[in-house]
Tab-separated table of C-alpha atoms in Angstrom:
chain	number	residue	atom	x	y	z
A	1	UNK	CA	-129.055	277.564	195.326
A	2	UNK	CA	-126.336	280.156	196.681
A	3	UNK	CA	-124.561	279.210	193.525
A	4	UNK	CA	-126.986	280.333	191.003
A	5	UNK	CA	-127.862	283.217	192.833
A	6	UNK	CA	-124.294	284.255	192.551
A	7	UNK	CA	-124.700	283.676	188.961
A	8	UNK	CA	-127.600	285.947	188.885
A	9	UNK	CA	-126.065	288.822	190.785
A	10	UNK	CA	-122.551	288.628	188.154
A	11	UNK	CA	-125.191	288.306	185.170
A	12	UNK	CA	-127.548	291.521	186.582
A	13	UNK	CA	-124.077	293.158	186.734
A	14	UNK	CA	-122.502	292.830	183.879
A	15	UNK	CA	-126.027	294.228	182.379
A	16	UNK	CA	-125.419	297.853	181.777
A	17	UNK	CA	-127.958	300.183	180.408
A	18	UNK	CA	-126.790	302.840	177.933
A	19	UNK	CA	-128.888	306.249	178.489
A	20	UNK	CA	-131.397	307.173	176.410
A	21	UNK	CA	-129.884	310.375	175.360
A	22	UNK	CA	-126.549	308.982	175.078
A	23	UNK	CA	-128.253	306.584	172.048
A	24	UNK	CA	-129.495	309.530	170.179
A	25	UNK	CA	-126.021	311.278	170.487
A	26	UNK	CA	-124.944	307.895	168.963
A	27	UNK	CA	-127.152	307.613	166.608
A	28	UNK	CA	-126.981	311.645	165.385
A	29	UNK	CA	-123.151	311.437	165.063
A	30	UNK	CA	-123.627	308.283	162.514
A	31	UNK	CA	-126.205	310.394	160.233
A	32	UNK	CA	-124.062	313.284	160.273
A	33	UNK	CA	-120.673	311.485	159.730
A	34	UNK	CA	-122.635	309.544	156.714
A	35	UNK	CA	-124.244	312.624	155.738
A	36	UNK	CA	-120.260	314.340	154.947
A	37	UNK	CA	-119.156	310.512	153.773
A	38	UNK	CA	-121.693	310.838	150.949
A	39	UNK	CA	-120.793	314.636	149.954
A	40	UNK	CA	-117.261	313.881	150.038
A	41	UNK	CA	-117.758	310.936	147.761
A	42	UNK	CA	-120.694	312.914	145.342
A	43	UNK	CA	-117.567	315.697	145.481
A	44	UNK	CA	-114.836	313.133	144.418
A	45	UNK	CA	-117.237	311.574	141.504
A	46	UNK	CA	-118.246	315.051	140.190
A	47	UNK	CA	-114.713	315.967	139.718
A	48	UNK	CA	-113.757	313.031	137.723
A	49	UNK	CA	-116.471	313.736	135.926
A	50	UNK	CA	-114.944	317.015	135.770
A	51	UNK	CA	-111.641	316.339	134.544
A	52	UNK	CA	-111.611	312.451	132.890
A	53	UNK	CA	-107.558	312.549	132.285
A	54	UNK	CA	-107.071	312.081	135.854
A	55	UNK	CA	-105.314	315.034	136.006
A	56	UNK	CA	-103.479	314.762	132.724
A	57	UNK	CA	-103.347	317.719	130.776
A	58	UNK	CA	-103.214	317.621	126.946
A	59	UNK	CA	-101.686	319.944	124.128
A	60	UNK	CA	-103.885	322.457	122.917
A	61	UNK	CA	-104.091	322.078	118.967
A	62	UNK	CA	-103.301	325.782	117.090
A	63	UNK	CA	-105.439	327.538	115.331
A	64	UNK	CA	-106.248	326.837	111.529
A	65	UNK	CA	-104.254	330.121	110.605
A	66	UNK	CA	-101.134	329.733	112.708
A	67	UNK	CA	-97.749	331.198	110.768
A	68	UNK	CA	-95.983	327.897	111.129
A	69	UNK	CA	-98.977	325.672	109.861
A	70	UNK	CA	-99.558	327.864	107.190
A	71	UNK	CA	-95.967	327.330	106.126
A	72	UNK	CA	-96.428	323.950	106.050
A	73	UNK	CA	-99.693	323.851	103.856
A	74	UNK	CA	-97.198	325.862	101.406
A	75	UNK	CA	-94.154	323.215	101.708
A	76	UNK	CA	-96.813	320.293	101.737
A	77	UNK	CA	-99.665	321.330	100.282
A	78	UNK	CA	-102.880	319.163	99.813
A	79	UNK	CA	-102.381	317.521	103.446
A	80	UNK	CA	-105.789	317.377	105.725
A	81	UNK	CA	-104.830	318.783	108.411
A	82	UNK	CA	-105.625	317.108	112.050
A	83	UNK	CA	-104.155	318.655	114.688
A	84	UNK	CA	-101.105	320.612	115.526
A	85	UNK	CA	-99.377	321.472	118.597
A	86	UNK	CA	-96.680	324.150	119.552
A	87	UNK	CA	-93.852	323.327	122.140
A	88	UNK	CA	-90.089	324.601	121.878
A	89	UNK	CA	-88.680	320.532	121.470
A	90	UNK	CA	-85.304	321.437	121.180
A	91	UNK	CA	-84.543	323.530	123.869
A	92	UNK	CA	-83.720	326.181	122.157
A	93	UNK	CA	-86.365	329.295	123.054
A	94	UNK	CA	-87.722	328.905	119.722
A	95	UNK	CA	-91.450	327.197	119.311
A	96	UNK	CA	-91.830	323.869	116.955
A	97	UNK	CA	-95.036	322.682	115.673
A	98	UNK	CA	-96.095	318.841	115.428
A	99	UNK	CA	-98.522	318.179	112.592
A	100	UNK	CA	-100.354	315.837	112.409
A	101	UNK	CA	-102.055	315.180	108.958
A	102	UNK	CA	-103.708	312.870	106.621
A	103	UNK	CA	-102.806	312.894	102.862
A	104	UNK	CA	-106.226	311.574	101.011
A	105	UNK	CA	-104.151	309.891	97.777
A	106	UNK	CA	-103.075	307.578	100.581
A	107	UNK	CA	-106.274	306.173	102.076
A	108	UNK	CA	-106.594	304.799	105.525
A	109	UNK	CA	-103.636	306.603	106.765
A	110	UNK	CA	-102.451	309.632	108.976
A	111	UNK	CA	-98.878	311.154	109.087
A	112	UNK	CA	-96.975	313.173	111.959
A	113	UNK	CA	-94.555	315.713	111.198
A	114	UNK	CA	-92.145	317.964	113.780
A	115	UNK	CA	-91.536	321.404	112.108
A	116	UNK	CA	-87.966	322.699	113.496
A	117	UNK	CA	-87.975	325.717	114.031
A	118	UNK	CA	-84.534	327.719	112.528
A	119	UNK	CA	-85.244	331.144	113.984
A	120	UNK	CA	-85.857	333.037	110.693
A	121	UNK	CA	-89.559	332.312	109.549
A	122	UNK	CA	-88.531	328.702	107.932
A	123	UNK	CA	-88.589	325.678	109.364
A	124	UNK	CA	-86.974	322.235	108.581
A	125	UNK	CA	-89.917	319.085	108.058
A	126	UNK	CA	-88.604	316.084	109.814
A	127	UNK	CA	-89.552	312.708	107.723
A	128	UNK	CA	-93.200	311.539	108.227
A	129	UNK	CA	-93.775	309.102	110.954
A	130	UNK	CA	-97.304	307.482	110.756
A	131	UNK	CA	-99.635	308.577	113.336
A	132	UNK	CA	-103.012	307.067	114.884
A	133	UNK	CA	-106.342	306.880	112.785
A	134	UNK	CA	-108.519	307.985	115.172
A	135	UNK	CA	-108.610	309.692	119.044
A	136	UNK	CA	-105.050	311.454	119.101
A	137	UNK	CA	-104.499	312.991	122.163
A	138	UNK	CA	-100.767	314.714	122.776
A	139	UNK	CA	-99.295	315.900	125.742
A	140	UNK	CA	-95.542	317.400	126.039
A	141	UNK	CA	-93.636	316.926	129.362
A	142	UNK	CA	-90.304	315.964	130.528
A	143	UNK	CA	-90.004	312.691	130.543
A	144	UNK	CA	-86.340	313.059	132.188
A	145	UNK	CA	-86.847	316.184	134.090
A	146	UNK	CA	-84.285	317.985	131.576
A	147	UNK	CA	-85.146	319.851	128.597
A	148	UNK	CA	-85.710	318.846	125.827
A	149	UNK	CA	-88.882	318.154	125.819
A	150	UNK	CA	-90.676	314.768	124.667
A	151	UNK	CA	-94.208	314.307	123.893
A	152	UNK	CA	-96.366	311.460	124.337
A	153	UNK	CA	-98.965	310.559	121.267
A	154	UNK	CA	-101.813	308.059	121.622
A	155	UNK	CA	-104.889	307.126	119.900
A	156	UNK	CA	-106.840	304.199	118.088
A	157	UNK	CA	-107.134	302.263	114.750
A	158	UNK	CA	-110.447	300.429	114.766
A	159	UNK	CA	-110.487	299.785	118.779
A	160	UNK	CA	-106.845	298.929	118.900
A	161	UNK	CA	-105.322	301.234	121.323
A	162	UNK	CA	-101.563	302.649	120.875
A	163	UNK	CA	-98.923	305.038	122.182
A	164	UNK	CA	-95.254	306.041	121.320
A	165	UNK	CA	-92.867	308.771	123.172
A	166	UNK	CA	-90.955	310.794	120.885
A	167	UNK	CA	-88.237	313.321	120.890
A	168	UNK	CA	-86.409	315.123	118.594
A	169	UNK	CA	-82.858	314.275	117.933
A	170	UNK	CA	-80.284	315.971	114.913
A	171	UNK	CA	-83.202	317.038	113.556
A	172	UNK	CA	-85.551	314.035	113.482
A	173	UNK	CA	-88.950	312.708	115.037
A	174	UNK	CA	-87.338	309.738	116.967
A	175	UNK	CA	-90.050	307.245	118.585
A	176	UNK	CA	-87.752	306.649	122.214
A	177	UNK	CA	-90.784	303.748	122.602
A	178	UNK	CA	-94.022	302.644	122.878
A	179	UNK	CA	-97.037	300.081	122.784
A	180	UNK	CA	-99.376	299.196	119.885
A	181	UNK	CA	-98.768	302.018	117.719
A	182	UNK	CA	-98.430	299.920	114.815
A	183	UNK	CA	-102.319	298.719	115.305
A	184	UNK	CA	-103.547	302.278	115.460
A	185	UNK	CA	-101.427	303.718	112.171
């Protein structure tokens, strides 16, 4: 009987009783710290909502009237135009323009262009490279971390997905490589 009253006494022992007001404390601090889990979280969604690149920012397309655009619609006249976007590509303080266009006698099919800029109001058309159908989105950057500049096009043919990096080199649109873009052109 000394035994399991020995027993008892450990068991009675290792029995300890929280406070009362030490629970609540407890309890507060875990509806407050989920309270700021859920804003933080709400804040983290809204802002991908906010920006759905994931922090990618794309070219800006020119306006309709832009000097350089309007030099090509009088070089290549009776092009639809898509989009175009100024960058200086070569590196050399002056601004070129890629076009990207559609050309209806041609059906189902879109064209990019790089204008080169030569300083004097005229500009030299690199050779049409095809471009995506649908969804173009085109951001320059470096992909080297030297100038000049390449630019990154993607977009879609019927829900194929595609992308090529290009630069320009002596004068031409060179694609440096890519993925699919011969599904979405």
């Amino acid at each position: 009987m000394r035994v399991v009253l020995l027993n008892q006494k450990e068991h009675h022992a290792s029995e300890r009783h929280i406070p009362l007001w030490l629970k609540l404390i407890l309890v507060l601090a875990v509806v407050v710290g989920v309270f700021f889990l859920r804003q933080y979280v709400y804040a983290a969604e809204e802002a991908q909502r906010a920006n759905p690149n994931n922090g990618i920012v794309y070219a800006t397309p020119v306006a309709d009237d832009h000097p350089t655009l309007v030099y090509f619609n009088e070089q290549v006249p009776g092009r639809e135009i898509l989009f175009a976007f100024e960058e200086d590509l070569t590196d050399d303080g002056l601004n070129e323009l890629v076009v990207l266009y559609h050309n209806p006698e041609e059906g189902r099919k879109n064209w990019m262009v790089a204008l080169i800029n030569r300083g004097d109001g005229t500009y030299d058309i690199t050779s049409p490279t095809p471009a995506p159908i649908e969804n173009q989105l085109l951001r320059f950057f470096e992909m080297d971390k030297a100038p000049p500049l390449e630019f990154v096009l993607t977009g879609e043919k019927d829900g194929e997905v595609g992308y090529a990096i290009y630069r320009i080199i002596d004068g031409e649109l060179i694609n440096l490589f890519g993925e699919n873009m011969e599904d979405c052109c």
